[in-house]
Short mmCIF file of C-alpha atoms in Angstrom, two decimals:
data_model
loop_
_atom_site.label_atom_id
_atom_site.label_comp_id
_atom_site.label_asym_id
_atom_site.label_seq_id
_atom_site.Cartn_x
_atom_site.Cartn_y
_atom_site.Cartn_z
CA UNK A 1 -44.67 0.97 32.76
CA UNK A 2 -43.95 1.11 29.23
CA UNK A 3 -43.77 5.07 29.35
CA UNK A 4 -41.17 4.89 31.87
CA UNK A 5 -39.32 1.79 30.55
CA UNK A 6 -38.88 4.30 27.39
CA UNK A 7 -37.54 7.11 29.15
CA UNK A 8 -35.13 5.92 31.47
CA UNK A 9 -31.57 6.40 29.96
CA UNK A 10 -30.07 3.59 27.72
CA UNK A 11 -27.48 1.84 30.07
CA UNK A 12 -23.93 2.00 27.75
CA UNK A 13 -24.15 -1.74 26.96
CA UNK A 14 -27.56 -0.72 25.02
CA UNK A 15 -26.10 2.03 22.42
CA UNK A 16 -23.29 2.89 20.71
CA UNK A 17 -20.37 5.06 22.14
CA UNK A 18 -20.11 8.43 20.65
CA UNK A 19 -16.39 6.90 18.71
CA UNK A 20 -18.76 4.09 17.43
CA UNK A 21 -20.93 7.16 15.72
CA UNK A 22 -18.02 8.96 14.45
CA UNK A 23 -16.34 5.46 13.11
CA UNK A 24 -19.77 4.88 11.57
CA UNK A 25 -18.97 7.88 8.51
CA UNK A 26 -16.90 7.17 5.73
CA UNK A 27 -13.83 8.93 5.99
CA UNK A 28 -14.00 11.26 3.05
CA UNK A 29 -17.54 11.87 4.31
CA UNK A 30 -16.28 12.79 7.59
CA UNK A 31 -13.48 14.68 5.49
CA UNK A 32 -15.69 16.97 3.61
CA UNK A 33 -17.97 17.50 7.37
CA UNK A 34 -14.46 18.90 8.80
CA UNK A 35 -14.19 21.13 6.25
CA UNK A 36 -12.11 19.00 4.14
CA UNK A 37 -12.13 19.61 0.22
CA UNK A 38 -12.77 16.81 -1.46
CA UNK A 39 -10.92 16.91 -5.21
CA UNK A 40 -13.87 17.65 -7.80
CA UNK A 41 -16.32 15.73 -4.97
CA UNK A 42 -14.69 12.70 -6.10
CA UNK A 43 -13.34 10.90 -3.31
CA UNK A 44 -11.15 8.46 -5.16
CA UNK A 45 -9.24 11.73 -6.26
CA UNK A 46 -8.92 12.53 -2.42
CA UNK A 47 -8.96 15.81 -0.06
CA UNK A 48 -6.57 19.04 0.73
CA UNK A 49 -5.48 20.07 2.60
CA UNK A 50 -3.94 17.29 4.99
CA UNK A 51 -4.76 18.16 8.76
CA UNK A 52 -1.19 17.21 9.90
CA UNK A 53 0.90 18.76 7.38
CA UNK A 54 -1.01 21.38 5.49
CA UNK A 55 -0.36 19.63 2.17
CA UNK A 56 -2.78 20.51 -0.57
CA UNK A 57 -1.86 17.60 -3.19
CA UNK A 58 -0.51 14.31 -3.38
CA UNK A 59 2.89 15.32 -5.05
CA UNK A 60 3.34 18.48 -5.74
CA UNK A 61 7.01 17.73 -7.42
CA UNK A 62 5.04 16.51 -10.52
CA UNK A 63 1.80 18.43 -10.52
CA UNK A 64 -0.32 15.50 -9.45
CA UNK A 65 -4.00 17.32 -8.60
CA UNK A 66 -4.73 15.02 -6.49
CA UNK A 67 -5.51 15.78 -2.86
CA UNK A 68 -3.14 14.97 -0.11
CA UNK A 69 -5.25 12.86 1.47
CA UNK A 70 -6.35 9.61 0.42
CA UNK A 71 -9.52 7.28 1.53
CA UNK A 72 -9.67 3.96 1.56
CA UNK A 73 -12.34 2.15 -0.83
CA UNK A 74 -14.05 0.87 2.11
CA UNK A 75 -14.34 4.40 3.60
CA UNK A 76 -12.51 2.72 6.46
CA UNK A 77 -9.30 4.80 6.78
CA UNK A 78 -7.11 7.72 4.83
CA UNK A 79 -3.62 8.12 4.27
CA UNK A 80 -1.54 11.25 3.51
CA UNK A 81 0.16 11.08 0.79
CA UNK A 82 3.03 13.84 1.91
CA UNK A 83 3.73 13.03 5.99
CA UNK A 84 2.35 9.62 6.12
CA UNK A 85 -0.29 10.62 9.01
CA UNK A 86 -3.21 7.96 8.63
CA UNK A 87 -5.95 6.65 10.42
CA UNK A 88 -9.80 6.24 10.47
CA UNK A 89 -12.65 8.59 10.78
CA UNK A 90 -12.10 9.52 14.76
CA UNK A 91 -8.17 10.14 13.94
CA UNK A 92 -9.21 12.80 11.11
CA UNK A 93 -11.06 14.16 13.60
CA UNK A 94 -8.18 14.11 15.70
CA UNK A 95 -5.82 15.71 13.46
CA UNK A 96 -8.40 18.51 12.92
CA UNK A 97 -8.93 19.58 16.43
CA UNK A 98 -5.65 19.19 18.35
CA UNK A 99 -3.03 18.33 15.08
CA UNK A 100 -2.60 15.10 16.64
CA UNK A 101 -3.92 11.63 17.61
CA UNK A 102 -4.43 12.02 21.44
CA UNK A 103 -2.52 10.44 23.83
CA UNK A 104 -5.27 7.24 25.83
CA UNK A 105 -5.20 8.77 28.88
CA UNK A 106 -5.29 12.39 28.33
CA UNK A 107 -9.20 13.27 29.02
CA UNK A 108 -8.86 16.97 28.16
CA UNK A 109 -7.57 16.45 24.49
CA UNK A 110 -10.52 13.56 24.02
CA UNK A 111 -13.17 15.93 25.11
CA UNK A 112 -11.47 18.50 22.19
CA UNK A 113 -11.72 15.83 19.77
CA UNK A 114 -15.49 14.77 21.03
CA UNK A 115 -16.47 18.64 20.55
CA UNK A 116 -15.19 18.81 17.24
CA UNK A 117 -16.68 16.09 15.77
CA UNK A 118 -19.89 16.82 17.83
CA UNK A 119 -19.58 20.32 15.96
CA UNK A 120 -19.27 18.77 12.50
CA UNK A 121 -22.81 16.62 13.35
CA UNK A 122 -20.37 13.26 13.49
CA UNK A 123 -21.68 12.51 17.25
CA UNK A 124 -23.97 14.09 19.78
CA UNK A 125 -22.34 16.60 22.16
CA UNK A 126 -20.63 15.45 25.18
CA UNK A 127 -23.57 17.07 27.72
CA UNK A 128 -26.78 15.94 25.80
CA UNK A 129 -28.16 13.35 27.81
CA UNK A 130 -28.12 9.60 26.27
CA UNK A 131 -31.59 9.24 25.90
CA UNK A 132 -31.26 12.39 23.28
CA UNK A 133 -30.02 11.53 19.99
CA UNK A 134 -30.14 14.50 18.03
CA UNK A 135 -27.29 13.84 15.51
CA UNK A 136 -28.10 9.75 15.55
CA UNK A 137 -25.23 8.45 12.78
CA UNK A 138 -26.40 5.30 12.07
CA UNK A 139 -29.73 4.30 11.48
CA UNK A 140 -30.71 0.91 13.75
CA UNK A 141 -31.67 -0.38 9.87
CA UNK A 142 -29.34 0.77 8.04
CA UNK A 143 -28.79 -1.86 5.53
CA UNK A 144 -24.81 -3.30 5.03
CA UNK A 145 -22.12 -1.44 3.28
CA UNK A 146 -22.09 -3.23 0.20
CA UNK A 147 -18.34 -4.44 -0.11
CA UNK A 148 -15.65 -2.22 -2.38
CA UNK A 149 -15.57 -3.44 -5.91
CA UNK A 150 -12.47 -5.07 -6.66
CA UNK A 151 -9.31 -2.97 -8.10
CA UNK A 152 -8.72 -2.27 -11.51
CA UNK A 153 -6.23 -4.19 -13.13
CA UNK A 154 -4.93 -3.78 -16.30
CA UNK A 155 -6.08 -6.58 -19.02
CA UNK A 156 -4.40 -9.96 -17.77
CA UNK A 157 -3.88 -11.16 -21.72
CA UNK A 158 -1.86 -8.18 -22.06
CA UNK A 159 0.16 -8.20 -18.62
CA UNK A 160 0.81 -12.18 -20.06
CA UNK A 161 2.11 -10.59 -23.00
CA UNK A 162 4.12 -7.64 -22.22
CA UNK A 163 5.82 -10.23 -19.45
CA UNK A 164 6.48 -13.08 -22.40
CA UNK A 165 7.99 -9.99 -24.44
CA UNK A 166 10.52 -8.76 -21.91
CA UNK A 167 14.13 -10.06 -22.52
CA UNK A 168 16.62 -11.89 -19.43
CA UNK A 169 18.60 -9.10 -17.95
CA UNK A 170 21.72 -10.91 -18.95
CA UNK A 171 21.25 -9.97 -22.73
CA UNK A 172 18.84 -7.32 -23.87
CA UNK A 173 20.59 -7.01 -27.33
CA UNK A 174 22.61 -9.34 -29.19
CA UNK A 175 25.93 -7.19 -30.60
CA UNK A 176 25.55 -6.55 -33.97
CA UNK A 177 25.75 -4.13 -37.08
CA UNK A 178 21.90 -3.90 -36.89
CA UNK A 179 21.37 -2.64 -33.16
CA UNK A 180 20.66 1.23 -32.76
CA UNK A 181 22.69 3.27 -30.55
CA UNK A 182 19.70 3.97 -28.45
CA UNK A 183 19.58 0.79 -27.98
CA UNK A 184 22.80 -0.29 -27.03
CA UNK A 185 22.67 3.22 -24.84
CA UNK A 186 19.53 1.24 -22.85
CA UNK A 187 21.30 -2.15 -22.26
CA UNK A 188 24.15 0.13 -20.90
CA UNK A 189 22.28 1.52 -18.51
CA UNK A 190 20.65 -1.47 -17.43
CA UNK A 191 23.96 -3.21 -17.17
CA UNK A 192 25.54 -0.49 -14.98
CA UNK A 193 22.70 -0.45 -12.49
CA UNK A 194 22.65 -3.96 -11.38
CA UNK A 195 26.61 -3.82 -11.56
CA UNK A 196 26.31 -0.79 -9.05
CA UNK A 197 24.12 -2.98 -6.50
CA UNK A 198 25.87 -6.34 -7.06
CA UNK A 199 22.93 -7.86 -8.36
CA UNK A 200 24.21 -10.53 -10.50
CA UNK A 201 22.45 -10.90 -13.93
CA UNK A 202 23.05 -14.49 -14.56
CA UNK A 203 21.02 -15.25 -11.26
CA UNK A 204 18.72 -13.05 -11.43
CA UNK A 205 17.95 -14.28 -14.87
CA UNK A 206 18.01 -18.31 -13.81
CA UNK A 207 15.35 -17.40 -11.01
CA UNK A 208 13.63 -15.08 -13.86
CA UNK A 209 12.13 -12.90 -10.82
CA UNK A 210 12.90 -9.49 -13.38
CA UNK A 211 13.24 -9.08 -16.59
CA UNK A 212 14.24 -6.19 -19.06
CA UNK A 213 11.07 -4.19 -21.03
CA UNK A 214 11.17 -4.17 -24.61
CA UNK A 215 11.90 -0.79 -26.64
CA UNK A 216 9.98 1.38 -27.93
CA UNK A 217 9.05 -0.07 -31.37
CA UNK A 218 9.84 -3.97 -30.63
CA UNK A 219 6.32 -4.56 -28.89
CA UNK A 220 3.16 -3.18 -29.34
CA UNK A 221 2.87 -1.49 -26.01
CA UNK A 222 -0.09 -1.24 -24.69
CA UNK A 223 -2.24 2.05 -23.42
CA UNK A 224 -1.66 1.60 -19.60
CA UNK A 225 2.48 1.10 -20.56
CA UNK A 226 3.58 3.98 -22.95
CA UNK A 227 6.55 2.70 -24.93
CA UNK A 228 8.09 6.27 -24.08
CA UNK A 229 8.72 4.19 -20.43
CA UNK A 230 10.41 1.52 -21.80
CA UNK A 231 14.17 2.36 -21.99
CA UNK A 232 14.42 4.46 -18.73
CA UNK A 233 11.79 2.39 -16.64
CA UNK A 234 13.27 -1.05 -18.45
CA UNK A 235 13.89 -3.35 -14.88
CA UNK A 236 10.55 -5.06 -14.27
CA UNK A 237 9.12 -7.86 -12.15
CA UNK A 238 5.45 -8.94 -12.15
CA UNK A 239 3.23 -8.23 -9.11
CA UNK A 240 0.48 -10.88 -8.00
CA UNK A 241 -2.43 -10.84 -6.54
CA UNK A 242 -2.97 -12.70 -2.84
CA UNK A 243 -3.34 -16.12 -4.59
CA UNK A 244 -0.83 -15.70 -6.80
CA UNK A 245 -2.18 -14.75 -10.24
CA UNK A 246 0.00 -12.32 -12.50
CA UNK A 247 -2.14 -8.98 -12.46
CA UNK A 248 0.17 -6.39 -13.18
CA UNK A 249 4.28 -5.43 -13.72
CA UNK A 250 6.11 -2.57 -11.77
CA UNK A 251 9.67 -1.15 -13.28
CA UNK A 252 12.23 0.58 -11.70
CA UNK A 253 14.36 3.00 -13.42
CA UNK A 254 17.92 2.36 -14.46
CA UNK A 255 19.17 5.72 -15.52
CA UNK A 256 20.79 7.54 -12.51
CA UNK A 257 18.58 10.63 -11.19
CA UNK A 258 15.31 9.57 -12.73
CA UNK A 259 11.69 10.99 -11.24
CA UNK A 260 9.70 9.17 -10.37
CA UNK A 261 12.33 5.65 -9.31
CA UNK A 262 9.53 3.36 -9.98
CA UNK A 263 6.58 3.06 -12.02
CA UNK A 264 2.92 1.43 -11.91
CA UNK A 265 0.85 1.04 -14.94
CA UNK A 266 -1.33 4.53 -15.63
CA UNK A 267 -4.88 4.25 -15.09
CA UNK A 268 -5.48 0.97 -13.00
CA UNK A 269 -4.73 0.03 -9.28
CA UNK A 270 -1.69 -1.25 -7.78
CA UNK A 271 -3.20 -1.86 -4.60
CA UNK A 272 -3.30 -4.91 -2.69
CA UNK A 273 -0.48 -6.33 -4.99
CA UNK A 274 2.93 -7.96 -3.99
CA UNK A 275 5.95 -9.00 -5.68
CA UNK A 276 7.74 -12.59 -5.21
CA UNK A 277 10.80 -14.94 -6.07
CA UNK A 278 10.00 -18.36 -6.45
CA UNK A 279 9.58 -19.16 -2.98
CA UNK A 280 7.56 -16.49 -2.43
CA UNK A 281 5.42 -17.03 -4.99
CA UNK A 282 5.02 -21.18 -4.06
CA UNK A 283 3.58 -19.21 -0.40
CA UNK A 284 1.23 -16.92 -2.37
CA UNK A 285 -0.60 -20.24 -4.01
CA UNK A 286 -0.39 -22.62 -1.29
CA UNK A 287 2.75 -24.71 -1.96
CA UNK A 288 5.21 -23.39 0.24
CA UNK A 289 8.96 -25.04 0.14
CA UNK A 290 9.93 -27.84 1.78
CA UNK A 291 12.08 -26.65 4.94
CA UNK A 292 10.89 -23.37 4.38
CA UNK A 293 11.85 -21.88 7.69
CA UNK A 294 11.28 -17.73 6.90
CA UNK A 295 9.43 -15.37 4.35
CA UNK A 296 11.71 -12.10 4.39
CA UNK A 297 8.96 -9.04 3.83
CA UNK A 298 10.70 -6.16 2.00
CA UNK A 299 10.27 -2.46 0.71
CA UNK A 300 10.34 -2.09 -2.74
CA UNK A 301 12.11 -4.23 -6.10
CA UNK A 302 15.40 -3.66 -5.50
CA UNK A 303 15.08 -5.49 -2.14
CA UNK A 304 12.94 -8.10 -3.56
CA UNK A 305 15.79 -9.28 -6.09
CA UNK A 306 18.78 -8.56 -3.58
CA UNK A 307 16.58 -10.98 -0.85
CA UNK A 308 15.54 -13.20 -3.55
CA UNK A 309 19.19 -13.75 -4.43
CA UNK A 310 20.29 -14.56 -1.01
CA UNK A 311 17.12 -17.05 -0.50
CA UNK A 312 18.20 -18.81 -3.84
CA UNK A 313 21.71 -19.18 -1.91
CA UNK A 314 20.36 -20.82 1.23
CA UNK A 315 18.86 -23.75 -0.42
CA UNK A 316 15.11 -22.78 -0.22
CA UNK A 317 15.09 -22.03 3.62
CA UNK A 318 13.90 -18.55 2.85
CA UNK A 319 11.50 -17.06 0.70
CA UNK A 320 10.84 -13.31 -0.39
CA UNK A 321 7.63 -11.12 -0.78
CA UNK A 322 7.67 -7.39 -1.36
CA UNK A 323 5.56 -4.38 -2.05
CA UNK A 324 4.48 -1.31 -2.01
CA UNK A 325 2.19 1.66 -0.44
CA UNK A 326 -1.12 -0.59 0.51
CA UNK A 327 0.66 -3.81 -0.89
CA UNK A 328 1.02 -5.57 2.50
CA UNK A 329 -3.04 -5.51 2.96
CA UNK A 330 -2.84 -8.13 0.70
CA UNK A 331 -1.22 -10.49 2.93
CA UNK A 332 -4.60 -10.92 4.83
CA UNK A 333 -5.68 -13.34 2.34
CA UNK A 334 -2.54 -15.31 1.92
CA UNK A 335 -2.76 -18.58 3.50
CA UNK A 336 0.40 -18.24 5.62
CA UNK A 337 2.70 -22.02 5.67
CA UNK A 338 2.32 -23.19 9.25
CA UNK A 339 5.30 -22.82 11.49
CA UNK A 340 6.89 -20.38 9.16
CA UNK A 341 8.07 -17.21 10.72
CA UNK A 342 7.75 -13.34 8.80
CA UNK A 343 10.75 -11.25 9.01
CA UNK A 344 9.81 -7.50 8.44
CA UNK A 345 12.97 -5.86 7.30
CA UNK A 346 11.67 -2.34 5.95
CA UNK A 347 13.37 1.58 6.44
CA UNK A 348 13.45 2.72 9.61
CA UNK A 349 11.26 6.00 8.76
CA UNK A 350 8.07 6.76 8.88
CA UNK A 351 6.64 5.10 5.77
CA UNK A 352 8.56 1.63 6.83
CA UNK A 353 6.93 2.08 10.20
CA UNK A 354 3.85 2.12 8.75
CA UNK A 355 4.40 -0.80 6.08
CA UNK A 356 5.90 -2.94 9.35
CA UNK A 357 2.48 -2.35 11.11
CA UNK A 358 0.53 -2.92 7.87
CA UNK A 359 2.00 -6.25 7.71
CA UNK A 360 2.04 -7.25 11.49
CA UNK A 361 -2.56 -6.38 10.84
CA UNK A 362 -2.21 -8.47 8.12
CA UNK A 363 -0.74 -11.65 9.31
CA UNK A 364 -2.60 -13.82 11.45
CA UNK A 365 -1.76 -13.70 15.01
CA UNK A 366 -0.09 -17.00 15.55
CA UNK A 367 2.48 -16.01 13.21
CA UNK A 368 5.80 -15.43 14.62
CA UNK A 369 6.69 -11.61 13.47
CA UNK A 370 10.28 -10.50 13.61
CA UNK A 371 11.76 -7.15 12.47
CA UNK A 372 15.15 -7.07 11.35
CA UNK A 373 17.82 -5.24 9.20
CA UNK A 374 18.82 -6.65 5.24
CA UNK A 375 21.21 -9.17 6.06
CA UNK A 376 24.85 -8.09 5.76
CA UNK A 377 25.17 -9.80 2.04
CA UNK A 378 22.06 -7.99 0.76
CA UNK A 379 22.28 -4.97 2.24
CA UNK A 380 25.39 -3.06 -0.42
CA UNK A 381 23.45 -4.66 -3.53
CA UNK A 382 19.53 -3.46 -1.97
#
């Protein structure tokens, strides 16, 4: 009885489908099976060339190395850097055999995507029987993935102190004999891009959600901020973490025609990091506005201080949160205000597509999710 209780077939209840095997790889591991090259066999550095667009780095334009494709530290998922196409382990696959994720229905294209990953030793083949396991992917034992470390941040006492150095962006430089022309040159610039957006200086310096860098030679900049950044990349907010701690700053350029627009610190993460007025900010650590009836989700700084602007205006019914590429994921750990609706108002393009669904994941399900354009006020100055 035993002998025959062992080789009857596994119903499907009793073993894992073969999208459960392929889902068990890391995706750089399943990368490198397809074929994939991963950058120096460093995963963090990522993999060319992308499936769905052929690209071999992450931005060519500035001679980043980097592969085009970019994992996830949980091995969970990868992201092209180039075309946006993203996914988990069975949509690499995907991507690989038809240049596509297939459509539910469509049985021929998931038996293409079965062989191929079959092929690569991701899953048995589609006519071994179940009883067979030749290519088993996960172990019955297999201990836990051990959780991703956390991200690298850059020193908090000197984030506290680069902040405390900036300047309000309604005076960078008092007129005087004394003040260089490179100077003066900088708080031009500065000057004429909030004028261009209609972001009012005075406000945005009584909320004190950006600020203006220091120049080169008035703070001792530190190694993840060269001081060479400071007078083009000179508008900066901070970014916080989920609870609301101060972990980082992010700068936008000010001189027309500037590549890149924005910059992170070099040599640390940015992920999982968002940016916040006041109101946003009382949301991130758990003391939310009175009569807070909306938290406006944007794309980007300049949206964050044209939104933040208009939510100082309506009395604290709004409040603002923004990021950038992976920010949103951060938003799974914010304890959202009850009753409070999210208002999603991101490009209508691919990469604010994909930041709208990263936020809808994010937030809880009971939370009322609305997508929506800048209102009409914000929308010149943004």
């Amino acid at each position: 009885m035993q002998t025959e209780s062992y080789r009857r077939p596994l119903t499907p209840a009793a073993r894992p489908s073969w999208l459960d095997d392929v889902r068990a790889h890391p995706a750089h591991a399943t990368a490198a099976a397809l074929g994939l090259t991963i950058v120096a066999d460093r995963p963090a550095l990522g993999a060319g060339p992308c499936p769905a667009c052929s690209a071999e780095t992450r931005h060519p334009s500035r001679r980043d190395r980097r592969g085009a494709l970019g994992f996830r530290p949980d091995g969970t998922g990868w992201r092209c850097f180039q075309c946006d196409a993203h996914g988990n382990a069975v949509d690499l696959v995907a991507f690989v055999a038809i240049g596509h994720k297939p459509a539910a229905g469509n049985r021929d294209e998931w038996q293409r995507v079965r062989a191929r990953a079959a092929e690569a030793g991701l899953c048995e083949a589609e006519n071994v029987g179940s009883h067979v396991r030749k290519n088993p992917a996960r172990p019955t034992n297999s201990p836990p993935r051990p959780a991703p470390p956390p991200p690298r941040r850059p020193p908090a006492g000197e984030v506290a102190a680069l902040w405390a150095s900036c300047q309000p962006v309604t005076r960078m430089h008092p007129p005087c004999a004394g003040v260089s022309e490179a100077a003066r040159d900088a708080d031009a610039a500065m000057a004429l891009f909030l004028a261009r957006r209609g972001l009012s200086p005075a406000d945005l310096a009584a909320l004190d959600v950006a600020r203006a860098l220091p120049l080169a030679g008035e703070h001792p900049f530190p190694a993840w901020w060269p001081s060479s950044w400071a007078a083009t990349w000179r508008l900066v907010v901070p970014a916080y973490e989920a609870d609301g701690t101060m972990a980082s700053l992010h700068a936008r350029a000010v001189r027309p025609d500037t590549e890149p627009k924005t910059r992170w610190p070099c040599g640390v993460s940015a992920a999982e990091l968002l940016f916040a007025d006041p109101g946003g900010l009382g949301v991130l650590r758990g003391r939310p506005q009175p009569g807070l009836e909306a938290v406006w989700l944007a794309e980007g700084l300049t949206d964050l201080l044209a939104l933040a602007l208009e939510a100082a205006a309506r009395g604290g019914r709004w409040a603002v949160l923004a990021g950038t590429s992976g920010g949103f994921r951060a938003l799974v750990r914010v304890r959202w205000p009850s009753g409070v609706r999210a208002i999603v108002t991101t490009d209508h393009d691919r990469a604010g597509d994909a930041y709208a669904a990263e936020i809808r994941a994010a937030l809880p399900r009971t939370v009322d999710v609305r997508r929506a354009d800048l209102p009409g006020a914000v929308r010149g100055a943004a």
